[in-house]
PDB file of C-alpha atoms in Angstrom:
ATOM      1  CA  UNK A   1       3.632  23.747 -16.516  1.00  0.00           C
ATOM      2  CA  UNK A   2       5.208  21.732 -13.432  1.00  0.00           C
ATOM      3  CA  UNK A   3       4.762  22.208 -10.109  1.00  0.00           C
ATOM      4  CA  UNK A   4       2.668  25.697  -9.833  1.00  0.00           C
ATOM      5  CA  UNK A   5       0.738  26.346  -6.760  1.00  0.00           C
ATOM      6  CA  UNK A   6      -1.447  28.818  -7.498  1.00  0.00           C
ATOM      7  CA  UNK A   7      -1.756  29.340 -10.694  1.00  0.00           C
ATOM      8  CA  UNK A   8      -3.798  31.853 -12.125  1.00  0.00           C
ATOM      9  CA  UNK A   9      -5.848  31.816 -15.663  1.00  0.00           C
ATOM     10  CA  UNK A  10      -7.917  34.105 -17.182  1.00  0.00           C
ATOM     11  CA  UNK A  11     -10.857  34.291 -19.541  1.00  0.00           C
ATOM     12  CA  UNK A  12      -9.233  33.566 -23.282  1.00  0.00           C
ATOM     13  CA  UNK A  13      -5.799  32.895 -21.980  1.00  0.00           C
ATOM     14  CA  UNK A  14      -5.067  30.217 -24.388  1.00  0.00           C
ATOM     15  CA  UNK A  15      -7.529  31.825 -27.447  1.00  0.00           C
ATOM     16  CA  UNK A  16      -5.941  31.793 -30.681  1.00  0.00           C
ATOM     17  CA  UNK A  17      -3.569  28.717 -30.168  1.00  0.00           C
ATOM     18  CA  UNK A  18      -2.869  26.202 -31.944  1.00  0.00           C
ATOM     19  CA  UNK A  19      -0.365  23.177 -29.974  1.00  0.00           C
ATOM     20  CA  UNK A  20       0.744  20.914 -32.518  1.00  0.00           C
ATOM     21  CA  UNK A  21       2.387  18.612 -29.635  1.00  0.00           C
ATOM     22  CA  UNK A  22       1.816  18.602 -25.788  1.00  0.00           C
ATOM     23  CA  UNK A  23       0.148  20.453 -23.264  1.00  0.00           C
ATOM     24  CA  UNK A  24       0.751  19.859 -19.551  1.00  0.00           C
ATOM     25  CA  UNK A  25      -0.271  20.341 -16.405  1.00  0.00           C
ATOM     26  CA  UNK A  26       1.211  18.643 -13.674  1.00  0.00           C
ATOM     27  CA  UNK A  27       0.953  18.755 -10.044  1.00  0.00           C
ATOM     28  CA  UNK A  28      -0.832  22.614 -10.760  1.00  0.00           C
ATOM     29  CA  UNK A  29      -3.373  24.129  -8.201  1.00  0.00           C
ATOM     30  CA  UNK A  30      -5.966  26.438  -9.771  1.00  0.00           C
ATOM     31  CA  UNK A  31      -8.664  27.778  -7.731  1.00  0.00           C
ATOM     32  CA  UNK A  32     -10.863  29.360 -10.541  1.00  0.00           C
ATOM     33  CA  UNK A  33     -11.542  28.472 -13.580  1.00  0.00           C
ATOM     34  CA  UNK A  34     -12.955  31.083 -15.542  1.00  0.00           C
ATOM     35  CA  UNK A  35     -14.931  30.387 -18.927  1.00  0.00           C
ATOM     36  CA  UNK A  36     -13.042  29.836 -21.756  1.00  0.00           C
ATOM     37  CA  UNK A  37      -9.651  29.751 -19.623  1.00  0.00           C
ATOM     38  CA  UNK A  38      -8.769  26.599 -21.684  1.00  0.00           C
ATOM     39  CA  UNK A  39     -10.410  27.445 -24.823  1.00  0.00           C
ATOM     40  CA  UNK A  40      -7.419  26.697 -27.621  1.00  0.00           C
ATOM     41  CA  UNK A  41      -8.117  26.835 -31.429  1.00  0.00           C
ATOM     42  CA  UNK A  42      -6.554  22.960 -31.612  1.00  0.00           C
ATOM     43  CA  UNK A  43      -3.985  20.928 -29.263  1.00  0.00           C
ATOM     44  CA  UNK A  44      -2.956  17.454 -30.186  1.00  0.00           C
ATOM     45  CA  UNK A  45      -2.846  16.247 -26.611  1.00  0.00           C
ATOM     46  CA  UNK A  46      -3.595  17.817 -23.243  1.00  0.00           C
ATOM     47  CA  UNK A  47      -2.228  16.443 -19.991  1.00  0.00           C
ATOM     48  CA  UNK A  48      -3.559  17.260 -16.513  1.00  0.00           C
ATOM     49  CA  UNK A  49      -1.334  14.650 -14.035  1.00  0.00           C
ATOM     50  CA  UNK A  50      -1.513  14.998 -10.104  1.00  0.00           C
ATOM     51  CA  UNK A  51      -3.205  18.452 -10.271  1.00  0.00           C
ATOM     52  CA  UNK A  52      -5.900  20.195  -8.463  1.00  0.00           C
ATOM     53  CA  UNK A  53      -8.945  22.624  -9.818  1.00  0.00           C
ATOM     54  CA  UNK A  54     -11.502  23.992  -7.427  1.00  0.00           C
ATOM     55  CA  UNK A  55     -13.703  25.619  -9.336  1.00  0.00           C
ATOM     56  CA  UNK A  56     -13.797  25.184 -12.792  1.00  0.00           C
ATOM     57  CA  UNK A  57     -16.981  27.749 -14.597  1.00  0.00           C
ATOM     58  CA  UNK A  58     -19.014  26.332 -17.749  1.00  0.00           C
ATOM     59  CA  UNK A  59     -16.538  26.043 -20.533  1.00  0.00           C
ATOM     60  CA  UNK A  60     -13.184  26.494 -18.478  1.00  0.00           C
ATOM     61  CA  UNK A  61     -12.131  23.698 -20.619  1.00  0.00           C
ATOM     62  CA  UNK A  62     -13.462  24.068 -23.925  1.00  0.00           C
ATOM     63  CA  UNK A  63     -11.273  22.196 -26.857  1.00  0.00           C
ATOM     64  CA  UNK A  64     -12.754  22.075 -30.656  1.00  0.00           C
ATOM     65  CA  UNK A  65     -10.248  20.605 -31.610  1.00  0.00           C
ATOM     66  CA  UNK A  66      -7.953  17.897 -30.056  1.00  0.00           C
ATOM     67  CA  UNK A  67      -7.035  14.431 -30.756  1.00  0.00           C
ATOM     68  CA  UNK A  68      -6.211  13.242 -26.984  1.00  0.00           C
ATOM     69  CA  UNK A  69      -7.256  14.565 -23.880  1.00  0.00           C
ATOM     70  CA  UNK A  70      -5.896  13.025 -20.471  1.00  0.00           C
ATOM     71  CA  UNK A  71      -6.905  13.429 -16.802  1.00  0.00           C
ATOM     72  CA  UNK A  72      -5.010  11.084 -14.558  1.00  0.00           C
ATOM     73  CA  UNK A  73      -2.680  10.230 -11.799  1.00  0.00           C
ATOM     74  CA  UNK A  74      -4.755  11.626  -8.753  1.00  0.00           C
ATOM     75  CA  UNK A  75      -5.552  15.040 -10.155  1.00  0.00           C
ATOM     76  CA  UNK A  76      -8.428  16.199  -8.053  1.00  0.00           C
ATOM     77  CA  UNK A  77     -11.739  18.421  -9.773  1.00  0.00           C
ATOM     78  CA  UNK A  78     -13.931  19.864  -6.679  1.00  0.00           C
ATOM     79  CA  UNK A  79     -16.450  22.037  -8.155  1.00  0.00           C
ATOM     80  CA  UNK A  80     -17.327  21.311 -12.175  1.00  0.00           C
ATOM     81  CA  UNK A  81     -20.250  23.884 -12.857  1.00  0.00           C
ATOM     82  CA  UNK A  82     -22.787  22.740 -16.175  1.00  0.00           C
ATOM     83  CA  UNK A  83     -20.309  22.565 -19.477  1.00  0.00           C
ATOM     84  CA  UNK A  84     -17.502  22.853 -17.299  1.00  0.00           C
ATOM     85  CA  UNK A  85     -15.749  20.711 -19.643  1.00  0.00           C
ATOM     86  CA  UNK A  86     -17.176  20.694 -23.123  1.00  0.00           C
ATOM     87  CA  UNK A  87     -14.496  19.537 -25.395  1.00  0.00           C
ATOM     88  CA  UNK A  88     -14.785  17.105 -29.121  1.00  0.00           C
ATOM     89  CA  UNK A  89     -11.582  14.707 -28.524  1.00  0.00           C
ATOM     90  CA  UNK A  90     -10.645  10.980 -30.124  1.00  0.00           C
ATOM     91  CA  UNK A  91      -9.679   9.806 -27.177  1.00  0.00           C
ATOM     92  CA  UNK A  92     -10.116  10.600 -23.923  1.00  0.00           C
ATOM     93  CA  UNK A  93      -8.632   9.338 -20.835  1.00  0.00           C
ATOM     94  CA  UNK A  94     -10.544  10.555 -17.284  1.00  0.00           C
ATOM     95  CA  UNK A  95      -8.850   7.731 -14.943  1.00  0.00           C
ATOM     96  CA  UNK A  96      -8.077   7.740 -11.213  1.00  0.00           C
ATOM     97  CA  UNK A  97      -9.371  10.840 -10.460  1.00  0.00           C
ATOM     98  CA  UNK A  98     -11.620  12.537  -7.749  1.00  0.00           C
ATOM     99  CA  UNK A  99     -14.581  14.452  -8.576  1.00  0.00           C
ATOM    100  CA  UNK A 100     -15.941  16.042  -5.523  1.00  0.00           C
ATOM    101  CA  UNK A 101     -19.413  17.805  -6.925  1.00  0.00           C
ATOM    102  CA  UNK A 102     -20.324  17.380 -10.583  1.00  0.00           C
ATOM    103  CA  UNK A 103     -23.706  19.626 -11.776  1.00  0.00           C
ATOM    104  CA  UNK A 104     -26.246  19.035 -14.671  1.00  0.00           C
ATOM    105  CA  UNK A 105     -24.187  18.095 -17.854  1.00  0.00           C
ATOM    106  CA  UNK A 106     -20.840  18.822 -16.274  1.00  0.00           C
ATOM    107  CA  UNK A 107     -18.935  16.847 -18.828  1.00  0.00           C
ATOM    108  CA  UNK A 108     -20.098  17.717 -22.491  1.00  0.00           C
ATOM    109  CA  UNK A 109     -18.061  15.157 -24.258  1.00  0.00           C
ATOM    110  CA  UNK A 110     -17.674  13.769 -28.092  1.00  0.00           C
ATOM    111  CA  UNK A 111     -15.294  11.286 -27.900  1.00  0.00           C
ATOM    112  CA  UNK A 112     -14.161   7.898 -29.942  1.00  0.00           C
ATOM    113  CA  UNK A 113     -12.495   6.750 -27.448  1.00  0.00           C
ATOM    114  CA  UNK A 114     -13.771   7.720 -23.621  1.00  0.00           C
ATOM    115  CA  UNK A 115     -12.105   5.596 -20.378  1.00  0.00           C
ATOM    116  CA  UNK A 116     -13.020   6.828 -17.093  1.00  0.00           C
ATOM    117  CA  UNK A 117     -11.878   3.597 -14.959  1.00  0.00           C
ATOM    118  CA  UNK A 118     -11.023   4.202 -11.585  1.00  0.00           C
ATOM    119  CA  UNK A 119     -12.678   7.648 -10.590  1.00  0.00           C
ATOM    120  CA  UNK A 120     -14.457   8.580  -7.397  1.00  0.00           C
ATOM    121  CA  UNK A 121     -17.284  10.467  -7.545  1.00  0.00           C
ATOM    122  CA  UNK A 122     -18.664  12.552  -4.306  1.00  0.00           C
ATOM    123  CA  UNK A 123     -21.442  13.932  -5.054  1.00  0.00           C
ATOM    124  CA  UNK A 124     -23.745  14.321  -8.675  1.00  0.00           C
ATOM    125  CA  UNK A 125     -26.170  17.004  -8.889  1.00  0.00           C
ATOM    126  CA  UNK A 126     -28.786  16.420 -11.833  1.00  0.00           C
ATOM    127  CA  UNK A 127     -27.080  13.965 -14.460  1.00  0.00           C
ATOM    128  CA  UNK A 128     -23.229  15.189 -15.318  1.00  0.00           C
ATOM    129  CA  UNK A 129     -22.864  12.678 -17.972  1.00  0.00           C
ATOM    130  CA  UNK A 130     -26.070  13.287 -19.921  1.00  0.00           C
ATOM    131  CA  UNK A 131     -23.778  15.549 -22.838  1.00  0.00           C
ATOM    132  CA  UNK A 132     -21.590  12.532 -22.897  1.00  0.00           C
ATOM    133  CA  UNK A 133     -22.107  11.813 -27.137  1.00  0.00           C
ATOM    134  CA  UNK A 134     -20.081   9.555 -29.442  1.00  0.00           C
ATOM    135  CA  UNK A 135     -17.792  11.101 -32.089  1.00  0.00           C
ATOM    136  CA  UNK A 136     -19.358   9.406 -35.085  1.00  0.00           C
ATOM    137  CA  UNK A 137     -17.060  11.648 -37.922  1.00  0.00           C
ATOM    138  CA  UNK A 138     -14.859   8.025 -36.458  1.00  0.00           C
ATOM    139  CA  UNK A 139     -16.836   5.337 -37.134  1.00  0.00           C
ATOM    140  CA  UNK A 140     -15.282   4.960 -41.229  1.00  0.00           C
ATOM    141  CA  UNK A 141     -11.447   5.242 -39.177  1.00  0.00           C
ATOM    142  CA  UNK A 142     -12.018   2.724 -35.950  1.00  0.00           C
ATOM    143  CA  UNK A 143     -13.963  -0.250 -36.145  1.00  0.00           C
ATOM    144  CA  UNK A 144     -15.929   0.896 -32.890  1.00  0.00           C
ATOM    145  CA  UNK A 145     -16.517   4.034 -30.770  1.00  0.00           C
ATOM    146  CA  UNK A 146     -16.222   2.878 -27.279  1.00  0.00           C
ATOM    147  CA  UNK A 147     -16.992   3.969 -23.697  1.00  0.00           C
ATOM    148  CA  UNK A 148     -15.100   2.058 -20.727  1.00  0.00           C
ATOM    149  CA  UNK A 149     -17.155   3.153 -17.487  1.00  0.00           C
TER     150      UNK A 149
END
């Protein structure tokens, strides 16, 4: 999805799915993020570039299943409620981005891979990245699970 300016998902929008390639989001603004808005059965990789979410509820990005999740490029997160993203990725890439208030355990992530370089973080109520766990189904296919901070 390209260029959407108010764009509007509901609760089990994406439920059932499967995405054997690409999902993307660019230059989107959402203003609410119910739970389980992004909630697909298994995507390969998901995209968010130059976008904007306001207020994203506890799971309103909940992925099983996914081998590459990507945040980037000056997208812009202002309200992240607990579990707002709770997703079990390879790889995930959270760089250059703004996160204006982050709650308790915000980001419940199992990654192999997690690079979050480059953020800006207003304000953190509680600890957000306390649910922040290692993927260790990895360690026999990577020499090393890593976390660049």
């Amino acid at each position: 999805m390209f260029q959407v300016t108010d764009l509007k998902v509901k609760r089990h929008s994406f439920e059932g799915i499967r995405v054997d390639g690409s999902f993307l989001l660019e230059n989107v603004i959402v203003q609410r993020t119910p739970s389980l808005a992004f909630a697909f059965d298994a995507v390969k990789q998901f995209s968010i570039f130059g976008s904007r979410f306001d207020r994203v509820s506890m799971w309103g990005f909940k992925l099983d299943e996914c081998i590459e999740f990507n945040a980037l490029a000056k997208s812009r997160f202002f309200s992240l409620a607990s579990q707002a993203m709770h997703m079990k990725c390879n790889k995930f890439m959270l760089t250059d981005n703004t996160f204006d208030n982050l709650h308790d355990s915000s980001l419940g992530l199992t990654y192999g891979l997690l690079n979050m370089q480059g953020n800006t973080f207003e304000k953190l109520t509680g600890k957000p990245f306390v649910d922040m766990r290692p993927l260790l189904e990895l360690v026999s296919f990577i020499s090393t699970l890593a976390i660049i901070f």
